[in-house]
Coordinates of C-alpha atoms in Angstrom, one line a residue:
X12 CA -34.0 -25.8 -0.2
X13 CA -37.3 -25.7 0.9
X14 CA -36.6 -26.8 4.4
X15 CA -33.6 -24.1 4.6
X16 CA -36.3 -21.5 3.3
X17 CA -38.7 -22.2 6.4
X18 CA -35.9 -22.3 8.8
X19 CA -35.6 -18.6 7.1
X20 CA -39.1 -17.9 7.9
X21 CA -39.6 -18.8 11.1
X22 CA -36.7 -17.0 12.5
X23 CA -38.2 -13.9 10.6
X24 CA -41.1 -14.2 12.8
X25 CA -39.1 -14.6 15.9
X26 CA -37.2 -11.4 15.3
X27 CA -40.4 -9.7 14.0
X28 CA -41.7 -10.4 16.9
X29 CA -38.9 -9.7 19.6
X30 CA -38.7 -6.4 21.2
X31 CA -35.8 -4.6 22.1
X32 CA -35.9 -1.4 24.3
X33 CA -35.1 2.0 22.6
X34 CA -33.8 0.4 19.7
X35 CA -36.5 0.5 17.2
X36 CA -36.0 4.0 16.1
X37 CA -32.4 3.7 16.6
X38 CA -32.2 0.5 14.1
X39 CA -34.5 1.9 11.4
X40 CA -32.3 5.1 11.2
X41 CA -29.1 3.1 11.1
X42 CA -30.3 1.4 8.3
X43 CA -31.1 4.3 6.5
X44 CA -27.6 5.9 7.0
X45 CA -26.3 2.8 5.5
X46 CA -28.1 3.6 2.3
X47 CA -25.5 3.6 -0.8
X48 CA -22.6 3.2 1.4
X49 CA -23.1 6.7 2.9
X50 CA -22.3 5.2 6.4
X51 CA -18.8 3.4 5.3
X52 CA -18.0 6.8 3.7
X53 CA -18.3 8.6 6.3
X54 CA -16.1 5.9 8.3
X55 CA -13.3 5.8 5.8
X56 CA -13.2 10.0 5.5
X57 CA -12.5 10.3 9.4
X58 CA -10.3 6.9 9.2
X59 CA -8.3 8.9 6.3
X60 CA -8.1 11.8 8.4
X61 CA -7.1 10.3 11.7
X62 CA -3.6 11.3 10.5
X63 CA -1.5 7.8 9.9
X64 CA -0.6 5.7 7.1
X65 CA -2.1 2.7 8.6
X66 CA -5.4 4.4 8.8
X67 CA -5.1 5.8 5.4
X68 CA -4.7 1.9 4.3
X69 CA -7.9 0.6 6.0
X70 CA -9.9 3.2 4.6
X71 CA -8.8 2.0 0.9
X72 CA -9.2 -1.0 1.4
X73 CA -12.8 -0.6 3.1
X74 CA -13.7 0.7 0.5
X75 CA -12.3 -1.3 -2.5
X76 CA -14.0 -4.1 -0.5
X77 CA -17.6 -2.7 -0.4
X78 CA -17.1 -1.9 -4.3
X79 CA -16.2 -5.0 -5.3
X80 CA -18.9 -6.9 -2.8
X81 CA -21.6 -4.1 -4.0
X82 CA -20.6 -4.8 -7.5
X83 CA -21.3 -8.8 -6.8
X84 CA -24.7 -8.4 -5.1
X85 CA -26.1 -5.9 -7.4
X86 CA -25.1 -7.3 -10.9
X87 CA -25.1 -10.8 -10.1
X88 CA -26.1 -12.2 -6.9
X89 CA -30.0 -10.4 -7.0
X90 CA -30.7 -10.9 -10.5
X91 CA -29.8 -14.8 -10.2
X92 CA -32.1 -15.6 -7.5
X93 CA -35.2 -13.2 -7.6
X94 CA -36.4 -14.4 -4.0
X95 CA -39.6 -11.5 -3.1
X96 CA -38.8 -9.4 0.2
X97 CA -40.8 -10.6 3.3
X98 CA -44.1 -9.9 4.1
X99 CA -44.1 -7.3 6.8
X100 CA -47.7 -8.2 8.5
X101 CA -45.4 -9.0 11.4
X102 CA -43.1 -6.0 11.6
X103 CA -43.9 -2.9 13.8
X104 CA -45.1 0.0 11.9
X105 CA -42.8 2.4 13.8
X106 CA -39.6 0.0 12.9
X107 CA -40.3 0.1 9.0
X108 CA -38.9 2.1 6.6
X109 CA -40.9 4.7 5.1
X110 CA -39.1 4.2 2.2
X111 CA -39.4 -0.1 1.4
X112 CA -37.1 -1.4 -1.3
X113 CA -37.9 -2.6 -4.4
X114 CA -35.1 -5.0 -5.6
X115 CA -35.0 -8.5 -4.6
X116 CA -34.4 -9.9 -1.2
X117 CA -31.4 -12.3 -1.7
X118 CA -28.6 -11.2 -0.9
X119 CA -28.4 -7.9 1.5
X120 CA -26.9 -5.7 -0.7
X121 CA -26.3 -3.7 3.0
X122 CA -25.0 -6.8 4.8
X123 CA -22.6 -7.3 2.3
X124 CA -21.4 -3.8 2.1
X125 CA -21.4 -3.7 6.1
X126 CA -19.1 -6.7 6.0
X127 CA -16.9 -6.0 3.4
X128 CA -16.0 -2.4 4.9
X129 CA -15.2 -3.9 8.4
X130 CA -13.3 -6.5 7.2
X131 CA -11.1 -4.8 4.7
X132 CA -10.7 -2.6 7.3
X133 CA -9.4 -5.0 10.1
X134 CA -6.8 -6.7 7.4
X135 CA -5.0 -3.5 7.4
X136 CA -5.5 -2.6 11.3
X137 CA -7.4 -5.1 13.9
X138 CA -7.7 -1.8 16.1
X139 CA -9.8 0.3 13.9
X140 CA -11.6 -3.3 12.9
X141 CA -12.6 -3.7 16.0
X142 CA -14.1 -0.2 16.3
X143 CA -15.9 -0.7 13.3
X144 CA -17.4 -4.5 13.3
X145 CA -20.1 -3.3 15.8
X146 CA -21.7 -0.9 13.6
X147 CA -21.6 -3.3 10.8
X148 CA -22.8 -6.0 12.8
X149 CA -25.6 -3.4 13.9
X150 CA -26.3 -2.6 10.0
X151 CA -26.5 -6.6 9.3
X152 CA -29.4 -7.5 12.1
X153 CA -31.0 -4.3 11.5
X154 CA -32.0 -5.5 7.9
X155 CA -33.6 -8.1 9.3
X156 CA -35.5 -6.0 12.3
X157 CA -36.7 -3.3 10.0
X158 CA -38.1 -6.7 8.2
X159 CA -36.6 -5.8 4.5
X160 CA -34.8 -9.4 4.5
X161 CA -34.7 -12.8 5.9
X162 CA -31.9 -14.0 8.2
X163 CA -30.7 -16.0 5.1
X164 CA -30.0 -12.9 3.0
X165 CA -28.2 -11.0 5.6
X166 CA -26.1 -14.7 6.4
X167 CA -25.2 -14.7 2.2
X168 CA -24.5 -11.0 2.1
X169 CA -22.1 -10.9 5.3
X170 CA -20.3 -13.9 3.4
X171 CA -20.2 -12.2 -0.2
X172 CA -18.6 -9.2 2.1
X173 CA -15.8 -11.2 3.4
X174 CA -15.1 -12.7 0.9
X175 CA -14.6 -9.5 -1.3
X176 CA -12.4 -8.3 1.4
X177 CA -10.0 -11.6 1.4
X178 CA -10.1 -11.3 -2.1
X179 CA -8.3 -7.4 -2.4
X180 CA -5.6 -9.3 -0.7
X181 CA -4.7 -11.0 -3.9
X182 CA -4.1 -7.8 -5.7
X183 CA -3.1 -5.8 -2.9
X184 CA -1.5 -8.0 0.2
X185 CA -2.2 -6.2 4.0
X186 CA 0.8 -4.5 4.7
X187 CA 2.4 -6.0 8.0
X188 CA 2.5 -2.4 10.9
X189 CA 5.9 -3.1 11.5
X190 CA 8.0 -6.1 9.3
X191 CA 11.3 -6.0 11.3
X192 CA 12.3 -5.9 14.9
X193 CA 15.6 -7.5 15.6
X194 CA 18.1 -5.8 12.8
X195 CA 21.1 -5.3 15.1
X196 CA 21.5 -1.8 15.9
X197 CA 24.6 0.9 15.3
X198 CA 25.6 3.8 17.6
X199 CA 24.6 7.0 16.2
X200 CA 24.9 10.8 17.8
X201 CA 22.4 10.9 21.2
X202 CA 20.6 14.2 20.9
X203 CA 18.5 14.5 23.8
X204 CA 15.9 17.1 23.3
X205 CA 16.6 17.6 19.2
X206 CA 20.0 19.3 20.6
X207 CA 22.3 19.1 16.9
X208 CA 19.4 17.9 14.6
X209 CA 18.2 20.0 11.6
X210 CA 14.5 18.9 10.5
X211 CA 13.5 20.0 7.0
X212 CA 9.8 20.0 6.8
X213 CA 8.1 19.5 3.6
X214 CA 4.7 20.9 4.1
X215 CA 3.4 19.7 0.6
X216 CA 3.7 16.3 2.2
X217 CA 0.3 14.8 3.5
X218 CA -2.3 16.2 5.5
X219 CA -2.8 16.6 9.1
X220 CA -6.1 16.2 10.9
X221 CA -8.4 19.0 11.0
X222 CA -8.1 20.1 15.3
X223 CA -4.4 18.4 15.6
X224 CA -1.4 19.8 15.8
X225 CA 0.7 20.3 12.5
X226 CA 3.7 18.3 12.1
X227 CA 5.9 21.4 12.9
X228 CA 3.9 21.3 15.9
X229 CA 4.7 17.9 16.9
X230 CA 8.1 18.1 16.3
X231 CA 8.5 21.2 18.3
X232 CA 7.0 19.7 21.6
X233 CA 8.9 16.3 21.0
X234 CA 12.1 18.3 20.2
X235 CA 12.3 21.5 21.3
X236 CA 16.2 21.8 20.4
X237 CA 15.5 20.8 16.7
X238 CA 16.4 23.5 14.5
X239 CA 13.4 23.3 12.2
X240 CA 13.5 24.4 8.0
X241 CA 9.7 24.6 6.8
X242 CA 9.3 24.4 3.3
X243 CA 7.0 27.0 2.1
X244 CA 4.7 26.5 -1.2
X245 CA 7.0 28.1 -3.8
X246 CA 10.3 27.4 -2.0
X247 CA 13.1 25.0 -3.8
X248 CA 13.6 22.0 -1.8
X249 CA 16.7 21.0 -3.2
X250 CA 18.2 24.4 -2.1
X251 CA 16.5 23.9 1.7
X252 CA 17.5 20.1 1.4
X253 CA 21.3 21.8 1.1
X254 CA 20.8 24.4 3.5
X255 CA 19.6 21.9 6.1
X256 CA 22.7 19.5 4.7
X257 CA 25.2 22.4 5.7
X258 CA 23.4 23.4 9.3
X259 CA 23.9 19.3 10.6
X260 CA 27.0 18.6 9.4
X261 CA 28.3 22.2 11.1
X262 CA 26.5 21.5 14.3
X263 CA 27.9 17.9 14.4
X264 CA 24.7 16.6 15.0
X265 CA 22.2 14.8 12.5
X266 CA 19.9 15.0 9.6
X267 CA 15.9 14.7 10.0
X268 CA 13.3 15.1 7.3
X269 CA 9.3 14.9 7.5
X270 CA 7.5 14.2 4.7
X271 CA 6.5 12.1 2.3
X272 CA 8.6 9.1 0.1
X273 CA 9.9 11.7 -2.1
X274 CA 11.1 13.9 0.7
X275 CA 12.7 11.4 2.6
X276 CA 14.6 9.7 -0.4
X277 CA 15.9 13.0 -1.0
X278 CA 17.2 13.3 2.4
X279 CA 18.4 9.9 2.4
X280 CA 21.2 10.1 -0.8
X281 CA 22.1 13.1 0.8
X282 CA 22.8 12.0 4.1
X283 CA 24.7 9.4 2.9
X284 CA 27.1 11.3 0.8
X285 CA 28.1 13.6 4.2
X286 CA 27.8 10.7 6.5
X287 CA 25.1 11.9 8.6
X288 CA 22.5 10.1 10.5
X289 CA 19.1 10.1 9.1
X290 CA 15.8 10.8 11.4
X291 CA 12.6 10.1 9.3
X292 CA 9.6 12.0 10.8
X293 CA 6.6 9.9 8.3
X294 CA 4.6 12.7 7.0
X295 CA 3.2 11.7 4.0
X296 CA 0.4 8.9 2.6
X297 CA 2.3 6.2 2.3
X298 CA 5.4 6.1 4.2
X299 CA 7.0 2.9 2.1
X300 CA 10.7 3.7 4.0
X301 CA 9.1 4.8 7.7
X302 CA 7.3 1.9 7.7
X303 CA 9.6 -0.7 6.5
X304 CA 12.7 0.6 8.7
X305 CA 10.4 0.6 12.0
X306 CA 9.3 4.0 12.3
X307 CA 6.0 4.5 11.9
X308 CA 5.3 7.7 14.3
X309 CA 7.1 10.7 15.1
X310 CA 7.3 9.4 18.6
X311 CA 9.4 6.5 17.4
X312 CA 11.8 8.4 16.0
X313 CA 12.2 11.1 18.2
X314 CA 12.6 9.0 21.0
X315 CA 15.3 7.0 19.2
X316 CA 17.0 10.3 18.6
X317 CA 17.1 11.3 21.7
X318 CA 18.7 8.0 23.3
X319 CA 21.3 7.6 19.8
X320 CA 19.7 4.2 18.8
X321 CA 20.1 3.7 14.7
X322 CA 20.1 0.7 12.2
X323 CA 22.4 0.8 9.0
X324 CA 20.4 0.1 5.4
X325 CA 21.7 -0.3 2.0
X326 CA 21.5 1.7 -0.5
X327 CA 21.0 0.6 -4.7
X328 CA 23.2 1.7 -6.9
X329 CA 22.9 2.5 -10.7
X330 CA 26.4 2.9 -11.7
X331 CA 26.2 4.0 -15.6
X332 CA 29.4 3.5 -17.7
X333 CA 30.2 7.2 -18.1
X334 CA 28.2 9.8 -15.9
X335 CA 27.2 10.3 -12.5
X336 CA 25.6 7.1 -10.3
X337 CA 22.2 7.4 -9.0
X338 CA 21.4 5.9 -5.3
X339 CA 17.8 4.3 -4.5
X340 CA 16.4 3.8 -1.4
X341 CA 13.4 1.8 -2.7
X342 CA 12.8 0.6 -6.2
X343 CA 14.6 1.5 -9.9
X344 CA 12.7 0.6 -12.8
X345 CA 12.5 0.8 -16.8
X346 CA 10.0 0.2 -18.8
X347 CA 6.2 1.0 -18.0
X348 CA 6.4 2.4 -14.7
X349 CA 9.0 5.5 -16.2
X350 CA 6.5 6.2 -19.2
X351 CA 3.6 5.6 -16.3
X352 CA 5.4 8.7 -14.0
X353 CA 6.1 11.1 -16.9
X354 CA 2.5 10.6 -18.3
X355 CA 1.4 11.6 -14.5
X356 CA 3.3 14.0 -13.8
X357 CA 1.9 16.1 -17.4
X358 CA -1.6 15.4 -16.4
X359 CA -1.3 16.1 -12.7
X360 CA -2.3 20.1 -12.7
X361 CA -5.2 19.5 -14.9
X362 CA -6.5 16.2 -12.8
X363 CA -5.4 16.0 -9.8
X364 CA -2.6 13.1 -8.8
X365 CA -4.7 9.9 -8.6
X366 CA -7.0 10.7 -11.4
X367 CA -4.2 11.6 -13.3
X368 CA -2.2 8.2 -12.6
X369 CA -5.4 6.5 -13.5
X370 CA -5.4 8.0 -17.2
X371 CA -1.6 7.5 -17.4
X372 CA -2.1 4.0 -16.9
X373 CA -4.4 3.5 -19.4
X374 CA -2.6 5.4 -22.0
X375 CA 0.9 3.4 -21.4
X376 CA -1.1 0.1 -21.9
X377 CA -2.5 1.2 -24.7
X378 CA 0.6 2.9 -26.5
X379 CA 3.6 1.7 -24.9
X380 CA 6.0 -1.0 -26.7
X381 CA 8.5 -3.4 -24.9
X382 CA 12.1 -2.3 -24.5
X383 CA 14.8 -4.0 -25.9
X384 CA 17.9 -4.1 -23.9
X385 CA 21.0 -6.8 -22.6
X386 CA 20.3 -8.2 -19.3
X387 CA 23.7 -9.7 -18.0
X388 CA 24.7 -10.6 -21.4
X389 CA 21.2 -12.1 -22.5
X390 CA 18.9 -9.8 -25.0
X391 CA 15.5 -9.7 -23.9
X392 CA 12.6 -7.7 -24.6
X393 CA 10.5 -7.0 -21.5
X394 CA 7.7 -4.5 -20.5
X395 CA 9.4 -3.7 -17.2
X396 CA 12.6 -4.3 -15.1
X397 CA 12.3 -3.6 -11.4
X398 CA 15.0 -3.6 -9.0
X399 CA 14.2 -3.1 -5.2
X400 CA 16.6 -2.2 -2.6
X401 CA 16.0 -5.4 -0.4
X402 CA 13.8 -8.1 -0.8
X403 CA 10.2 -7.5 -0.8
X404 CA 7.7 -9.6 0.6
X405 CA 5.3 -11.2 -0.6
X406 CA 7.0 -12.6 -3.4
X407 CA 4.5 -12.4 -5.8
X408 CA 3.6 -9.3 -8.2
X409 CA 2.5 -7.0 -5.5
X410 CA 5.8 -5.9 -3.5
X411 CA 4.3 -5.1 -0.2
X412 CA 7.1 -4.7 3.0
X413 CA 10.8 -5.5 2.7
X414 CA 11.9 -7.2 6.7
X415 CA 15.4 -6.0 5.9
X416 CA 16.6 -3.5 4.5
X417 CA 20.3 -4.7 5.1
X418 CA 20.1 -8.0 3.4
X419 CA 23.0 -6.9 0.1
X420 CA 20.4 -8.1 -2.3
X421 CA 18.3 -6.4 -5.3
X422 CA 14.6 -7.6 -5.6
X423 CA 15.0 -8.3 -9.7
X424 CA 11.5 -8.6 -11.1
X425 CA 11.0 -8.5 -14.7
X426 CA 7.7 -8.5 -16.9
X427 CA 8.6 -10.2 -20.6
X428 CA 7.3 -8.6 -24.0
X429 CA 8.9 -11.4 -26.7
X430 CA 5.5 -14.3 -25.8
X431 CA 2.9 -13.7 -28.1
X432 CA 0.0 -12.0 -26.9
X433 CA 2.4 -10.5 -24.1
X434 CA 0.2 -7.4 -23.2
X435 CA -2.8 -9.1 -23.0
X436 CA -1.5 -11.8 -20.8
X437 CA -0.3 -8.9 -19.1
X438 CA -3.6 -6.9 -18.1
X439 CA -5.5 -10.1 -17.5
X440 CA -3.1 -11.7 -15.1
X441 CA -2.7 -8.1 -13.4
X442 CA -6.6 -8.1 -13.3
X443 CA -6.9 -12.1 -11.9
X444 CA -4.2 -11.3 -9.2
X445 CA -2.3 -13.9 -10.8
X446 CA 0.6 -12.4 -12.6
X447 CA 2.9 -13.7 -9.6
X448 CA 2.6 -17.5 -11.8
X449 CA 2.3 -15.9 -15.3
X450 CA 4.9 -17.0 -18.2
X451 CA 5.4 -13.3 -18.7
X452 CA 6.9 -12.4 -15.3
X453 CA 10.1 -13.8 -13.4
X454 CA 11.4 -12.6 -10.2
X455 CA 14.6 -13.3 -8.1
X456 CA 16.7 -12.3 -5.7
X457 CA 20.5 -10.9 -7.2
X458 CA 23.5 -8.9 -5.6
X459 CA 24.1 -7.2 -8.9
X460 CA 22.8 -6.7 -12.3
X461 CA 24.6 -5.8 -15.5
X462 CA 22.3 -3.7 -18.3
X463 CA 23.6 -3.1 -21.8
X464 CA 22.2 -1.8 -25.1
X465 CA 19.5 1.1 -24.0
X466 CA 19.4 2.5 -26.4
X467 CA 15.7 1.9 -27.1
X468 CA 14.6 3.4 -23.8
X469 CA 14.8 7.0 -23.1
X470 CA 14.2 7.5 -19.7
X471 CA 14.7 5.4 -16.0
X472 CA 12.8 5.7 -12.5
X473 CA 14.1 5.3 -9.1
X474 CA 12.0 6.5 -5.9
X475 CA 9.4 7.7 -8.1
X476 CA 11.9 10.2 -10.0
X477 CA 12.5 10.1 -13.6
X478 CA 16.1 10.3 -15.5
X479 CA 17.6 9.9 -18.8
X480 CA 18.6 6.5 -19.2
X481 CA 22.8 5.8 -20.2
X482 CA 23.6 3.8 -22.9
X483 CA 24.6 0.9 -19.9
X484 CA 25.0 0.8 -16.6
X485 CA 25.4 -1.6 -13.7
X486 CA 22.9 -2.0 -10.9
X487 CA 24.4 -3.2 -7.5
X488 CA 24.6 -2.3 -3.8
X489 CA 26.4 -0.3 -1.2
X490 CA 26.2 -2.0 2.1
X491 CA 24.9 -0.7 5.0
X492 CA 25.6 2.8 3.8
X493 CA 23.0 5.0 5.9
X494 CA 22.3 5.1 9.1
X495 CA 18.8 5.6 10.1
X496 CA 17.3 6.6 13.8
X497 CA 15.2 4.2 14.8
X498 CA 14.5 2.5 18.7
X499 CA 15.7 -0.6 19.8
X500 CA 13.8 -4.1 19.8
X501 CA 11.6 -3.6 22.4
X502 CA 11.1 0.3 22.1
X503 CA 8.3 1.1 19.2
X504 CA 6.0 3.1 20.1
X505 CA 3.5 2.0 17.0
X506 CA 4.6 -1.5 17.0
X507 CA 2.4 -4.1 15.9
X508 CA 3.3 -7.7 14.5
X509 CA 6.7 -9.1 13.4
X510 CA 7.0 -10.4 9.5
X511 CA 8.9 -13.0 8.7
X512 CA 12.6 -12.4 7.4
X513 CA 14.2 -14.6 5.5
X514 CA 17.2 -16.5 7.4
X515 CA 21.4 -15.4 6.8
X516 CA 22.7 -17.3 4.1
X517 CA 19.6 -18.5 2.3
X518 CA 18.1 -16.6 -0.2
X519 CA 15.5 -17.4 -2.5
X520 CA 13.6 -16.8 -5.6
X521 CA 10.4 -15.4 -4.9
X522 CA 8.7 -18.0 -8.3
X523 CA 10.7 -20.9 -8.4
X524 CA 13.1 -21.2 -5.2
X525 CA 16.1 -21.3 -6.6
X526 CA 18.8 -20.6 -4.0
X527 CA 21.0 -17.6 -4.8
X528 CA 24.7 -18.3 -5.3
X529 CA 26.5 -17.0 -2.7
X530 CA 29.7 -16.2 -4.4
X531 CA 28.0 -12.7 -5.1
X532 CA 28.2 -13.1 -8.7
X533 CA 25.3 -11.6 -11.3
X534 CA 22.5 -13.8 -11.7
X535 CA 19.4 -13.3 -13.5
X536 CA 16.0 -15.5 -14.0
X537 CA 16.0 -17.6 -17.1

């Protein structure tokens, strides 16, 4: 240790010593701005604000990252080693801070937030990584030039930073930019110019960059012969939804909708019930559906609408014994996550949406009871079913990207309450980022699902929308039943790297690789 510690020292005196034109007073500010995180902030606002989802993405994770490294250095790390700051005999008066520190040297709490940032930040976009590693990088060396740590404390903080970032991965797996691009494509109606296609814009969907153009904007210079419906504040959107419904199938042409998840599943049920073609114009945070079809920009989809290039998807059906079916185009759900949404939604006006889902959480933990229902004959009592439309990847807890969404299959995940000590072994597997191997949760790959006996639940999700639950119902799916705009291999705009789809005729679980039978029949995890 001793020999490391000089090795430490004397390159401290050879950086103390260096000098470096014009950057003395640009260092020692830098520094400064990365006081409390204030720099990263600042980086994750305008990443937030540059206006796509993928940007949106980095800037959570950045930030999650710097958290959870801050979080490491401060309350462990620093207290566990108490090495003193360096003496600063050898540093330039006009690089030191007027303000020196007064907690211990090792690690740098700064290096660690620095690398943490830049690297959560390049696992959801290498592009806007690499815009912000110099300025890390920067931040790092500087800690050392301004002569508040050794090289050794900026080397252990830059590690304790990546490896905070690699380590939101476990909870919350990067997101592949676009996790399809070979699914065969389907004619659908060529409208060159917009020519036939009826946008409804929900303008409660996302947010657009202060100085840019608004997505009506957008749409009106990519499509000038769109015939755009804006959605005003206090307008009904299932009445425009109809309206817009009415205008494509009179004008032979196609559907299009811009907004968020909600919007678009919306559009999506309805297009398929008239047989029109779907464009998806992404305008909202997340974009689970633009994303995982192969739209990711409005350019993408406009140019695909223009040229008649489509894919079909499936739908997931919730056929209930008596009443009306419900169609998903993402997940359906019962259990937590339907107690979770109505909790939410009562709290939203008061506390906003995130804050809001934050305190729902915590009150459905705390209150909720498992439900008690018949899964393909077999009584169970589980915390939560979830069924996806398509598999999901990657296949443990945390459904990221599905790379088909024509694959006939149901992502069946379920979440058992009959072990003892369920709930617990619940939140602490959840916490570890290890529910994916937990007694409590199964997961596998089905074409259709029979549910009896629910009567002990009252209510059912499916695309984030909450319904009264029948008494049984099945949950299957209806093949290839929308077709969506979207460019051919080759064509996307916004494109970045391929995920992996599973190969025809071999389909497995996501826990314990058991090959689904392929005579379609129900099947279920034991």
């Amino acid at each position: 240790m001793s020999v490391l510690g000089d090795v430490d020292r004397r390159l401290f005196r050879r950086v103390a010593a260096a000098r470096l034109p014009g950057a003395d007073p640009a260092l020692r500010r830098l520094s400064h701005c990365a006081d409390h995180g204030r720099l990263w902030l600042g980086a994750a606002a305008g990443l937030a604000l540059a206006g796509s989802g993928t940007g949106r993405r980095a800037a959570l994770r950045g930030l999650g990252s710097l958290a959870l490294a801050s979080l490491t250095v401060n309350t462990v790390a620093k207290w566990s080693t108490r090495r003193p700051r360096p003496l600063l005999d050898l540093v330039p008066p006009i690089r030191r801070l007027t303000r020196q520190p007064h907690t211990t040297s090792f690690p740098s709490g700064h290096s660690a937030s620095a690398a943490a940032f830049a690297t959560g930040v390049a696992l959801e976009s290498a592009g806007h990584g690499a815009l912000v590693a110099p300025f890390a990088a920067a931040v790092a060396f500087s800690r050392v030039y301004v002569g508040v740590h050794y090289p050794g404390d900026v080397l252990a903080g830059v590690a304790i930073g990546v490896g905070a970032a690699a380590l939101t991965a476990r909870w919350w797996p990067p997101r592949p930019a676009l996790p399809e691009r070979e699914r065969p494509s389907v004619p659908a109606p060529a409208l060159p110019g917009g020519a036939g296609l009826v946008v409804l814009v929900n303008g409660g969907a996302g947010t657009a960059e202060p100085g840019a153009p608004s997505p009506v904007e957008r749409l009106r210079e990519l499509l000038p012969g769109a015939e755009l419906i804006e959605r005003g504040t206090d307008d009904d959107f299932a009445a425009l939804l109809d309206r817009a419904v009415t205008r494509a199938t009179e004008s032979g042409g196609a559907l299009g909708v811009c907004g968020g998840d909600g919007s678009v599943n919306a559009a999506a049920r309805a297009a398929a019930e008239r047989g029109l073609a779907l464009a998806v114009f992404p305008g909202g945070t997340l974009n689970h559906f633009a994303q995982d079809v192969g739209v990711p920009g409005f350019e993408d989809t406009a140019g695909a609408v223009g040229r008649g290039e489509a894919v079909r998807v499936d739908l997931g059906v919730a056929r209930p014994v008596a009443g009306h079916e419900v169609r998903f185009l993402n997940t359906f759900s019962i259990g937590l996550y339907p107690e979770l949404v109505e909790n939410r939604d009562r709290l939203e006006d008061r506390w906003g949406r995130r804050a809001a889902a934050s305190i729902a959480l915590v009150r459905v933990l705390r209150t909720a009871t498992p439900v008690e229902l018949r899964v393909n004959g077999r009584d169970r009592r589980l915390w939560l079913l979830f069924a996806g439309n398509g598999c999901y990847e990657p296949q443990g807890f945390a459904p990221v990207f599905r790379p088909r969404l024509d694959d006939g299959l149901l992502d069946l995940r379920l979440i058992d309450g009959a072990h003892r000590l369920s709930r617990t072994r619940l939140v602490v597997s959840a916490l570890a980022g290890t529910l994916g191997r937990s007694r409590v949760y199964r997961a596998q790959a089905v074409r259709r699902v029979e549910l009896e006996g629910l009567g002990g639940t009252k209510t059912l999700a499916y695309d984030g929308e909450v319904a009264p639950a029948p008494a049984a119902l099945r949950l299957d799916k209806e093949r290839r039943a929308l077709v969506v705009y979207r460019p051919a291999a080759g064509r996307i705009a916004n494109a970045g790297q391929s995920g992996r789809a599973v190969p025809a005729g071999r389909r497995w679980n996501g826990r314990r690789g058991r090959r689904l039978p392929e005579d379609g029949g129900p099947s279920v995890p034991g």
